[in-house]
């Protein structure tokens, strides 16, 4: 009975299951980009270079540094909580 039901419901369940699979893959990709510590470290280095070249002021650098260091902390906490699951 289970196989027959699966076959009869396939036209309805297949698109739903496909949509769910795509949504899960998009979520994984987005999380990978949002929680990429290397990317944030690169932004921090870029801001330091801009400061050295005189493109931004020290206050602008300090503001950006505070934000980026907070992001790194957030990423590490997220990764630690995900590893515990």
mmCIF file of N, CA and C in Angstrom:
data_model
loop_
_atom_site.group_PDB
_atom_site.id
_atom_site.type_symbol
_atom_site.label_atom_id
_atom_site.label_comp_id
_atom_site.label_asym_id
_atom_site.label_seq_id
_atom_site.Cartn_x
_atom_site.Cartn_y
_atom_site.Cartn_z
ATOM 1 N N UNK A 1 0.818 -1.189 0.000
ATOM 2 C CA UNK A 1 0.000 0.000 0.000
ATOM 3 C C UNK A 1 0.866 1.259 0.000
ATOM 4 N N UNK A 2 2.014 1.228 0.667
ATOM 5 C CA UNK A 2 2.884 2.396 0.742
ATOM 6 C C UNK A 2 3.443 2.780 -0.612
ATOM 7 N N UNK A 3 3.852 1.804 -1.400
ATOM 8 C CA UNK A 3 4.413 2.088 -2.721
ATOM 9 C C UNK A 3 3.347 2.655 -3.641
ATOM 10 N N UNK A 4 2.154 2.090 -3.593
ATOM 11 C CA UNK A 4 1.056 2.568 -4.428
ATOM 12 C C UNK A 4 0.693 4.004 -4.071
ATOM 13 N N UNK A 5 0.636 4.295 -2.796
ATOM 14 C CA UNK A 5 0.326 5.659 -2.351
ATOM 15 C C UNK A 5 1.412 6.621 -2.808
ATOM 16 N N UNK A 6 2.664 6.205 -2.670
ATOM 17 C CA UNK A 6 3.781 7.056 -3.108
ATOM 18 C C UNK A 6 3.690 7.357 -4.597
ATOM 19 N N UNK A 7 3.363 6.347 -5.386
ATOM 20 C CA UNK A 7 3.248 6.547 -6.832
ATOM 21 C C UNK A 7 2.087 7.459 -7.188
ATOM 22 N N UNK A 8 0.972 7.298 -6.508
ATOM 23 C CA UNK A 8 -0.185 8.138 -6.794
ATOM 24 C C UNK A 8 0.038 9.593 -6.378
ATOM 25 N N UNK A 9 0.771 9.785 -5.310
ATOM 26 C CA UNK A 9 1.007 11.144 -4.816
ATOM 27 C C UNK A 9 2.266 11.794 -5.399
ATOM 28 N N UNK A 10 3.005 11.049 -6.205
ATOM 29 C CA UNK A 10 4.255 11.551 -6.775
ATOM 30 C C UNK A 10 4.099 12.884 -7.520
ATOM 31 N N UNK A 11 3.062 13.065 -8.336
ATOM 32 C CA UNK A 11 2.932 14.365 -9.021
ATOM 33 C C UNK A 11 2.780 15.546 -8.067
ATOM 34 N N UNK A 12 2.307 15.294 -6.869
ATOM 35 C CA UNK A 12 2.135 16.369 -5.888
ATOM 36 C C UNK A 12 3.377 16.502 -5.006
ATOM 37 N N UNK A 13 3.903 15.384 -4.552
ATOM 38 C CA UNK A 13 5.014 15.437 -3.590
ATOM 39 C C UNK A 13 6.366 15.738 -4.237
ATOM 40 N N UNK A 14 6.563 15.346 -5.462
ATOM 41 C CA UNK A 14 7.862 15.568 -6.111
ATOM 42 C C UNK A 14 8.215 17.061 -6.202
ATOM 43 N N UNK A 15 7.318 17.917 -6.686
ATOM 44 C CA UNK A 15 7.668 19.348 -6.732
ATOM 45 C C UNK A 15 7.893 19.945 -5.339
ATOM 46 N N UNK A 16 7.105 19.483 -4.377
ATOM 47 C CA UNK A 16 7.267 19.995 -3.012
ATOM 48 C C UNK A 16 8.624 19.575 -2.462
ATOM 49 N N UNK A 17 8.973 18.303 -2.624
ATOM 50 C CA UNK A 17 10.257 17.820 -2.133
ATOM 51 C C UNK A 17 11.418 18.499 -2.856
ATOM 52 N N UNK A 18 11.262 18.736 -4.137
ATOM 53 C CA UNK A 18 12.296 19.440 -4.900
ATOM 54 C C UNK A 18 12.477 20.864 -4.416
ATOM 55 N N UNK A 19 11.391 21.541 -4.127
ATOM 56 C CA UNK A 19 11.447 22.908 -3.631
ATOM 57 C C UNK A 19 12.111 22.953 -2.258
ATOM 58 N N UNK A 20 11.778 22.004 -1.414
ATOM 59 C CA UNK A 20 12.405 21.940 -0.085
ATOM 60 C C UNK A 20 13.900 21.699 -0.213
ATOM 61 N N UNK A 21 14.292 20.809 -1.096
ATOM 62 C CA UNK A 21 15.712 20.519 -1.291
ATOM 63 C C UNK A 21 16.465 21.758 -1.765
ATOM 64 N N UNK A 22 15.884 22.478 -2.723
ATOM 65 C CA UNK A 22 16.509 23.704 -3.234
ATOM 66 C C UNK A 22 16.624 24.750 -2.127
ATOM 67 N N UNK A 23 15.584 24.900 -1.318
ATOM 68 C CA UNK A 23 15.618 25.865 -0.221
ATOM 69 C C UNK A 23 16.704 25.512 0.792
ATOM 70 N N UNK A 24 16.865 24.237 1.086
ATOM 71 C CA UNK A 24 17.915 23.810 2.017
ATOM 72 C C UNK A 24 19.300 24.108 1.452
ATOM 73 N N UNK A 25 19.496 23.876 0.161
ATOM 74 C CA UNK A 25 20.791 24.157 -0.460
ATOM 75 C C UNK A 25 21.085 25.663 -0.472
ATOM 76 N N UNK A 26 20.058 26.472 -0.742
ATOM 77 C CA UNK A 26 20.244 27.925 -0.713
ATOM 78 C C UNK A 26 20.592 28.405 0.690
ATOM 79 N N UNK A 27 19.957 27.825 1.693
ATOM 80 C CA UNK A 27 20.251 28.182 3.072
ATOM 81 C C UNK A 27 21.691 27.821 3.428
ATOM 82 N N UNK A 28 22.137 26.646 3.035
ATOM 83 C CA UNK A 28 23.519 26.235 3.286
ATOM 84 C C UNK A 28 24.503 27.202 2.632
ATOM 85 N N UNK A 29 24.225 27.590 1.397
ATOM 86 C CA UNK A 29 25.102 28.512 0.670
ATOM 87 C C UNK A 29 25.134 29.881 1.349
ATOM 88 N N UNK A 30 23.970 30.377 1.744
ATOM 89 C CA UNK A 30 23.898 31.684 2.399
ATOM 90 C C UNK A 30 24.635 31.664 3.732
ATOM 91 N N UNK A 31 24.435 30.604 4.519
ATOM 92 C CA UNK A 31 25.142 30.497 5.794
ATOM 93 C C UNK A 31 26.649 30.431 5.576
ATOM 94 N N UNK A 32 27.065 29.732 4.536
ATOM 95 C CA UNK A 32 28.487 29.648 4.230
ATOM 96 C C UNK A 32 29.096 30.994 3.939
ATOM 97 N N UNK A 33 28.362 31.854 3.282
ATOM 98 C CA UNK A 33 28.873 33.190 2.962
ATOM 99 C C UNK A 33 28.776 34.131 4.151
ATOM 100 N N UNK A 34 27.678 34.071 4.875
ATOM 101 C CA UNK A 34 27.486 34.968 6.018
ATOM 102 C C UNK A 34 28.459 34.656 7.139
ATOM 103 N N UNK A 35 28.702 33.381 7.361
ATOM 104 C CA UNK A 35 29.543 32.964 8.479
ATOM 105 C C UNK A 35 30.939 32.551 8.029
ATOM 106 N N UNK A 36 31.472 33.228 7.026
ATOM 107 C CA UNK A 36 32.823 32.971 6.533
ATOM 108 C C UNK A 36 33.789 33.903 7.248
ATOM 109 N N UNK A 37 34.518 33.354 8.215
ATOM 110 C CA UNK A 37 35.442 34.170 9.004
ATOM 111 C C UNK A 37 36.563 34.736 8.141
ATOM 112 N N UNK A 38 37.005 33.979 7.157
ATOM 113 C CA UNK A 38 38.069 34.449 6.280
ATOM 114 C C UNK A 38 37.679 35.707 5.514
ATOM 115 N N UNK A 39 36.437 35.767 5.100
ATOM 116 C CA UNK A 39 35.951 36.941 4.369
ATOM 117 C C UNK A 39 35.972 38.183 5.269
ATOM 118 N N UNK A 40 35.546 38.010 6.509
ATOM 119 C CA UNK A 40 35.530 39.134 7.452
ATOM 120 C C UNK A 40 36.957 39.554 7.789
ATOM 121 N N UNK A 41 37.851 38.595 7.948
ATOM 122 C CA UNK A 41 39.258 38.931 8.197
ATOM 123 C C UNK A 41 39.845 39.707 7.009
ATOM 124 N N UNK A 42 39.452 39.334 5.817
ATOM 125 C CA UNK A 42 39.899 40.051 4.628
ATOM 126 C C UNK A 42 39.407 41.493 4.625
ATOM 127 N N UNK A 43 38.174 41.690 5.052
ATOM 128 C CA UNK A 43 37.630 43.045 5.143
ATOM 129 C C UNK A 43 38.385 43.860 6.180
ATOM 130 N N UNK A 44 38.761 43.207 7.274
ATOM 131 C CA UNK A 44 39.529 43.890 8.313
ATOM 132 C C UNK A 44 40.904 44.310 7.786
ATOM 133 N N UNK A 45 41.539 43.422 7.048
ATOM 134 C CA UNK A 45 42.839 43.754 6.450
ATOM 135 C C UNK A 45 42.699 44.873 5.423
ATOM 136 N N UNK A 46 41.615 44.850 4.669
ATOM 137 C CA UNK A 46 41.364 45.902 3.678
ATOM 138 C C UNK A 46 41.204 47.260 4.356
ATOM 139 N N UNK A 47 40.497 47.284 5.479
ATOM 140 C CA UNK A 47 40.327 48.542 6.202
ATOM 141 C C UNK A 47 41.662 49.040 6.755
ATOM 142 N N UNK A 48 42.510 48.121 7.224
ATOM 143 C CA UNK A 48 43.823 48.506 7.720
ATOM 144 C C UNK A 48 44.679 49.090 6.597
ATOM 145 N N UNK A 49 44.587 48.498 5.415
ATOM 146 C CA UNK A 49 45.316 49.019 4.267
ATOM 147 C C UNK A 49 44.816 50.411 3.889
ATOM 148 N N UNK A 50 43.505 50.611 3.908
ATOM 149 C CA UNK A 50 42.951 51.930 3.600
ATOM 150 C C UNK A 50 43.423 52.970 4.601
ATOM 151 N N UNK A 51 43.520 52.553 5.865
ATOM 152 C CA UNK A 51 44.024 53.470 6.891
ATOM 153 C C UNK A 51 45.476 53.826 6.595
ATOM 154 N N UNK A 52 46.282 52.821 6.279
ATOM 155 C CA UNK A 52 47.700 53.058 5.980
ATOM 156 C C UNK A 52 47.892 53.961 4.765
ATOM 157 N N UNK A 53 46.983 53.842 3.790
ATOM 158 C CA UNK A 53 47.077 54.664 2.577
ATOM 159 C C UNK A 53 46.435 56.039 2.744
ATOM 160 N N UNK A 54 45.821 56.270 3.887
ATOM 161 C CA UNK A 54 45.199 57.557 4.144
ATOM 162 C C UNK A 54 43.837 57.739 3.488
ATOM 163 N N UNK A 55 43.224 56.643 3.060
ATOM 164 C CA UNK A 55 41.917 56.730 2.411
ATOM 165 C C UNK A 55 40.781 56.887 3.422
ATOM 166 N N UNK A 56 41.027 56.471 4.661
ATOM 167 C CA UNK A 56 40.030 56.636 5.718
ATOM 168 C C UNK A 56 40.725 57.200 6.951
ATOM 169 N N UNK A 57 39.933 57.786 7.840
ATOM 170 C CA UNK A 57 40.484 58.328 9.079
ATOM 171 C C UNK A 57 40.610 57.219 10.112
ATOM 172 N N UNK A 58 41.330 57.536 11.180
ATOM 173 C CA UNK A 58 41.496 56.550 12.248
ATOM 174 C C UNK A 58 40.157 56.253 12.921
ATOM 175 N N UNK A 59 39.301 57.261 13.038
ATOM 176 C CA UNK A 59 37.977 57.037 13.630
ATOM 177 C C UNK A 59 37.139 56.093 12.771
ATOM 178 N N UNK A 60 37.198 56.277 11.455
ATOM 179 C CA UNK A 60 36.474 55.378 10.551
ATOM 180 C C UNK A 60 37.007 53.957 10.664
ATOM 181 N N UNK A 61 38.332 53.859 10.790
ATOM 182 C CA UNK A 61 38.940 52.538 10.932
ATOM 183 C C UNK A 61 38.506 51.875 12.237
ATOM 184 N N UNK A 62 38.529 52.626 13.328
ATOM 185 C CA UNK A 62 38.156 52.079 14.631
ATOM 186 C C UNK A 62 36.704 51.605 14.634
ATOM 187 N N UNK A 63 35.840 52.364 13.986
ATOM 188 C CA UNK A 63 34.431 51.981 13.894
ATOM 189 C C UNK A 63 34.268 50.682 13.100
ATOM 190 N N UNK A 64 34.952 50.613 11.972
ATOM 191 C CA UNK A 64 34.888 49.406 11.143
ATOM 192 C C UNK A 64 35.512 48.221 11.866
ATOM 193 N N UNK A 65 36.614 48.463 12.555
ATOM 194 C CA UNK A 65 37.286 47.384 13.280
ATOM 195 C C UNK A 65 36.383 46.820 14.374
ATOM 196 N N UNK A 66 35.730 47.704 15.114
ATOM 197 C CA UNK A 66 34.815 47.242 16.161
ATOM 198 C C UNK A 66 33.724 46.358 15.582
ATOM 199 N N UNK A 67 33.151 46.802 14.465
ATOM 200 C CA UNK A 67 32.080 46.029 13.828
ATOM 201 C C UNK A 67 32.592 44.678 13.343
ATOM 202 N N UNK A 68 33.735 44.687 12.660
ATOM 203 C CA UNK A 68 34.262 43.444 12.086
ATOM 204 C C UNK A 68 34.718 42.461 13.168
ATOM 205 N N UNK A 69 35.293 42.959 14.248
ATOM 206 C CA UNK A 69 35.674 42.065 15.340
ATOM 207 C C UNK A 69 34.433 41.468 16.018
ATOM 208 N N UNK A 70 33.381 42.251 16.112
ATOM 209 C CA UNK A 70 32.119 41.721 16.651
ATOM 210 C C UNK A 70 31.565 40.636 15.731
ATOM 211 N N UNK A 71 31.691 40.830 14.422
ATOM 212 C CA UNK A 71 31.241 39.817 13.454
ATOM 213 C C UNK A 71 32.048 38.531 13.596
ATOM 214 N N UNK A 72 33.358 38.661 13.776
ATOM 215 C CA UNK A 72 34.199 37.473 13.957
ATOM 216 C C UNK A 72 33.777 36.718 15.213
ATOM 217 N N UNK A 73 33.517 37.454 16.284
ATOM 218 C CA UNK A 73 33.058 36.823 17.527
ATOM 219 C C UNK A 73 31.736 36.098 17.298
ATOM 220 N N UNK A 74 30.824 36.747 16.590
ATOM 221 C CA UNK A 74 29.520 36.144 16.278
ATOM 222 C C UNK A 74 29.688 34.874 15.437
ATOM 223 N N UNK A 75 30.567 34.926 14.473
ATOM 224 C CA UNK A 75 30.814 33.765 13.604
ATOM 225 C C UNK A 75 31.368 32.603 14.415
ATOM 226 N N UNK A 76 32.313 32.898 15.296
ATOM 227 C CA UNK A 76 32.893 31.841 16.121
ATOM 228 C C UNK A 76 31.853 31.220 17.049
ATOM 229 N N UNK A 77 30.993 32.057 17.624
ATOM 230 C CA UNK A 77 29.929 31.535 18.483
ATOM 231 C C UNK A 77 28.961 30.671 17.690
ATOM 232 N N UNK A 78 28.619 31.117 16.490
ATOM 233 C CA UNK A 78 27.718 30.350 15.633
ATOM 234 C C UNK A 78 28.339 28.999 15.289
ATOM 235 N N UNK A 79 29.603 29.015 14.882
ATOM 236 C CA UNK A 79 30.282 27.771 14.512
ATOM 237 C C UNK A 79 30.414 26.830 15.705
ATOM 238 N N UNK A 80 30.655 27.380 16.905
ATOM 239 C CA UNK A 80 30.766 26.551 18.107
ATOM 240 C C UNK A 80 29.407 25.918 18.436
ATOM 241 N N UNK A 81 28.333 26.692 18.304
ATOM 242 C CA UNK A 81 27.003 26.144 18.600
ATOM 243 C C UNK A 81 26.599 25.112 17.561
ATOM 244 N N UNK A 82 26.996 25.328 16.335
ATOM 245 C CA UNK A 82 26.678 24.356 15.268
ATOM 246 C C UNK A 82 27.462 23.069 15.453
ATOM 247 N N UNK A 83 28.701 23.169 15.948
ATOM 248 C CA UNK A 83 29.528 21.991 16.163
ATOM 249 C C UNK A 83 28.990 21.153 17.327
ATOM 250 N N UNK A 84 28.333 21.784 18.286
ATOM 251 C CA UNK A 84 27.776 21.057 19.424
ATOM 252 C C UNK A 84 26.519 20.294 19.072
ATOM 253 N N UNK A 85 25.854 20.675 18.002
ATOM 254 C CA UNK A 85 24.596 20.019 17.621
ATOM 255 C C UNK A 85 24.821 18.668 17.110
#
